[in-house]
Amino acid sequence: MPARSDKHSNTTQLPLSKDLPMTADAILKDFSHYFGHMLGRRTISADSPFLYQAVVFAARDRLVERWGKTRDAMESKDNRRVSYLSLEFLMGRLLRNALLNLGIEDETAEALNRIGLDLEDVYERERDAGLGNGGLGRLAACFLDSCATLKLPVLGYGIRYHYGMFHQRIENGHQLEEPDSWLREGFPWEIERIEFTQAIKFGGRSNTYTDKGGITRYQWVDTQDVLAIPFDVPIPGYENDVVNTLRLWSAAATDGFDLDEFNAGSYVDAVAAKNAAENITMVLYPNAETENGQELRLRQQYFLASASLQDTIRYWALHHGDDFSEFAEKNCFQLNDTHPAVAVAELMRLLMDEHGIDWDMAWDITRNTMAYTNHTLLPEALEKWPVSMFRRLLPRILDIIYEINARFVAEVSQRWPGDNDRIRRMSLVEEGSEPMLRMAYLAIVGSFSVNGVAALHSKLLREGLFRDFADLWPEKFNNKTNGVTQRRWLAACNQELAALISEKIGNGWITDLTQLSQLAALADDANFQVAWREVKLHNKQRLAANIEAKTGLKISTDSIFDVQVKRIHEYKRQLLNLLHAVHLYDRIRRGEGEQIVPRTIVIGGKAAPGYAMAKNIIKCINNVARVINSDPMMAGKLQLIFYPDYNVSGMELICPAADLSEQISTAGKEASGTGNMKFMMNGALTIGTLDGANVEIREAVGAENFFLFGLTVEQIEALRGQYDPQVIIDADDDFKRVMDLLDSGHFNRFESGLMDGISQAIREPADLWMTAADFRSFVDAQTAAAEAYTETENWTKMSILNTAASGQFSTDRTMREYNDDIWRLLPIELDSD
Ligand code: 62N
């Protein structure tokens, strides 16, 4: 191939040698080269990190070839592209999915076999890339997989945290947080791109001057700059030769950083002070819903927004110079919640201050490129920042937000003259002793699209949280129900079920999940049912081994695996699950053991380190678990497991093994849920409330294949103000006994008072989560589920029907909808097409 010159910039392209073969021979040869020559190792032992690294390098070479071709195809077309801005990408492990998508899992396994190694052991060496808290971060990762598979030109922009989501250790039932130094042995997937480094401004002040044309312009001066260095991670599509990019920014000090603040004698101190800059990307904030206001967090948000926008504009200038007339046609920024919402003001600043564009044109561009996705209905979780903090850290950005607000308020008062209350409600600035910026409102005002993540959630946004804005701009609001990628959440994590499905209906479901509906015709087939149960049993055995390795507890696979894994939060109601566990314990103790269907309850999830109630819930679960698991009366009937350090890799073992999926949030509180979809896809039945995407799951699978319980959103709202949990408890003997057990000290013999907090929370008339209100219907639905489980053939049928009906919960569908309604991208056309 001849060297190719680039018409836009003064560069030439290095011709790649012939494409690398995808054979076991070639993979083994490359592996040996990396292990022996590059990493300089000779001794092969299964648990060596270098072995894992050498396998990654061999795979990465094959990705890099396709990466270059993808880039060439995009550059030659200059088509519209999307930047997905997210503070979190919860990628998990990458090797198995990379090999699956490249179509070389068998060849790589064969290559390693020849030198006596097992690819499965190599997979186990990889640490999770835990750059996210939970659903929001994992959704971003699933989106990237689907976009690459659909050949959509979507670039992920995030932060390369040095420390990802903390590891959870359980000691005497308490959660202890340990740092996740996931980069310590290196992250062989990434490629550092120092050539695209950007400078990010902080502090200083904003200044006006008059330009050559006599126009007043603004300048942000006397700043302390921090460098943003990008690290690229390849994102392969499924067997389509597309490789997209996840670009993660890492902070570094500039050479001049702070040096002038020290005298000549303090050179060493001055260099040490570079830490302040580099701290920006040190650690992921582990808050899943609230806890706001940390200055370092605002720095992270602005750092991501500014670096990513500058990178986009740098690329734009390569092709278009200073002509921004088509910028909005060719670019779109999808904001993953309000975390990167400061991008609205930052794009205004870059266009005006750095590129000389006037306000009206800059605003036109901004409002036609930004799109905002909301992920929460909890009003207390909406991000707000003190104006004073913005003034200190981002003075020029604050100017711009004030100007946006002034023009916006004028628009509102023109539409509703004299409606001062409405203006106060809608203002981007919340007045008070400490004025605050409302980031969700900034995102709405600055975007052309605002979406929720499940049908119910989007409806509640329009009618509740964002009602005033939906009145003003109804056309902006839309729904995009979440999904999950079936490549990771079925094909890779449940290979036995995947093989069984493909044997019957072919493997088209891997890129078209709706094909799973063909399984419905087999739901009554006796032989298929036997095979289906066999796979579930193997997956339960695999999880049992994993739980024993982690906790030392042996669990019985001859029981319902009843699973709730997700972040610990009051609205998700792990407490309701615990009440049911105590109720079963109580029944068995009172001699009803014969009537109890054996059950293993698994609860897993992390609590935000500052969320005392969530940490207390973990402790209480562990205390109840210890009593249950050590009581001989419970043997063969009931076990309660707290799964420690739940993460992406944990879910890959858990969701294939579950019989019953707990989705039990208070109606109107869970935006969507995505774990619910992973469980359904793997043949679990759901016990759930009418909340988030549960509503759509139940519609898809049919009410008869779903265990519904609990109050609806409307009933919850109607009950507020007259809710009296004590009356509910007193009227229900089962509930009374459960509360008495909790209050008696039975589960906390030497820890007096431990259960008081949760007991009081359940009895609290102002309990936002109304746990007691749903106790009876939850217990009844659990009883129905247990009875259904004993009818093995019918249960298997329902399980198959759940998988069969999960087709719409693929992120392939979600991404098609984003693309049809918001992004309007053309697929990447490779030369080979
Ligand atoms: C989840 F700003 N949200 C939803 F730092 N948030 O709860 C779930 F405080 O219902 C959805 O299915 C899912 O998004 C995907 O749409 C969620 O995971 C966070 O992780 C989060 C992280 C940080 C913050 C706030 C929320 C912070």
mmCIF file of C-alpha atoms and ligand atoms in Angstrom, residues 88 133-136 139 287-290 297 339 375 383 453 482 571 670-674, ligand 1:
data_model
loop_
_atom_site.group_PDB
_atom_site.id
_atom_site.type_symbol
_atom_site.label_atom_id
_atom_site.label_comp_id
_atom_site.label_asym_id
_atom_site.label_seq_id
_atom_site.Cartn_x
_atom_site.Cartn_y
_atom_site.Cartn_z
ATOM 1 C CA GLU A 88 -18.706 7.506 33.964
ATOM 2 C CA ASN A 133 -21.059 3.886 40.027
ATOM 3 C CA GLY A 134 -23.905 1.829 38.631
ATOM 4 C CA GLY A 135 -26.622 1.905 36.003
ATOM 5 C CA LEU A 136 -25.732 5.251 34.464
ATOM 6 C CA LEU A 139 -25.482 2.184 30.280
ATOM 7 C CA ASN A 287 -22.128 8.772 45.061
ATOM 8 C CA ALA A 288 -24.902 7.021 43.220
ATOM 9 C CA GLU A 289 -27.651 9.577 43.772
ATOM 10 C CA THR A 290 -26.915 12.595 45.952
ATOM 11 C CA ARG A 297 -16.141 17.224 41.519
ATOM 12 C CA HIS A 339 -22.746 15.867 35.188
ATOM 13 C CA HIS A 375 -31.558 9.577 34.840
ATOM 14 C CA GLU A 383 -27.407 18.770 40.745
ATOM 15 C CA VAL A 453 -34.878 6.528 30.123
ATOM 16 C CA ASN A 482 -32.837 1.925 28.166
ATOM 17 C CA TYR A 571 -35.703 4.053 47.317
ATOM 18 C CA GLU A 670 -36.474 4.206 39.744
ATOM 19 C CA ALA A 671 -35.909 5.974 36.425
ATOM 20 C CA SER A 672 -35.570 2.734 34.465
ATOM 21 C CA GLY A 673 -33.343 0.022 35.843
ATOM 22 C CA THR A 674 -31.153 -2.055 33.543
HETATM 23 C C1 62N B 1 -29.409 5.187 37.095
HETATM 24 F F1 62N B 1 -23.979 13.306 40.580
HETATM 25 N N1 62N B 1 -28.718 6.302 37.716
HETATM 26 C C2 62N B 1 -30.882 5.127 37.464
HETATM 27 F F2 62N B 1 -22.361 12.231 41.397
HETATM 28 N N2 62N B 1 -26.869 7.279 38.668
HETATM 29 O O1 62N B 1 -31.015 5.087 38.876
HETATM 30 C C3 62N B 1 -31.477 3.869 36.859
HETATM 31 F F3 62N B 1 -24.175 12.427 42.495
HETATM 32 O O2 62N B 1 -32.853 3.807 37.097
HETATM 33 C C4 62N B 1 -31.225 3.885 35.352
HETATM 34 O O3 62N B 1 -31.593 2.656 34.792
HETATM 35 C C5 62N B 1 -29.751 4.121 35.046
HETATM 36 O O4 62N B 1 -29.297 5.299 35.681
HETATM 37 C C6 62N B 1 -29.493 4.260 33.563
HETATM 38 O O5 62N B 1 -30.376 5.176 32.993
HETATM 39 C C7 62N B 1 -27.454 6.164 38.125
HETATM 40 O O6 62N B 1 -26.832 5.118 37.980
HETATM 41 C C8 62N B 1 -25.595 7.359 39.071
HETATM 42 O O7 62N B 1 -24.825 6.416 39.002
HETATM 43 C C9 62N B 1 -25.111 8.657 39.605
HETATM 44 C C10 62N B 1 -23.749 8.874 39.717
HETATM 45 C C11 62N B 1 -23.275 10.061 40.253
HETATM 46 C C12 62N B 1 -24.164 11.014 40.683
HETATM 47 C C13 62N B 1 -25.510 10.829 40.581
HETATM 48 C C14 62N B 1 -25.992 9.636 40.034
HETATM 49 C C15 62N B 1 -23.664 12.264 41.301
#
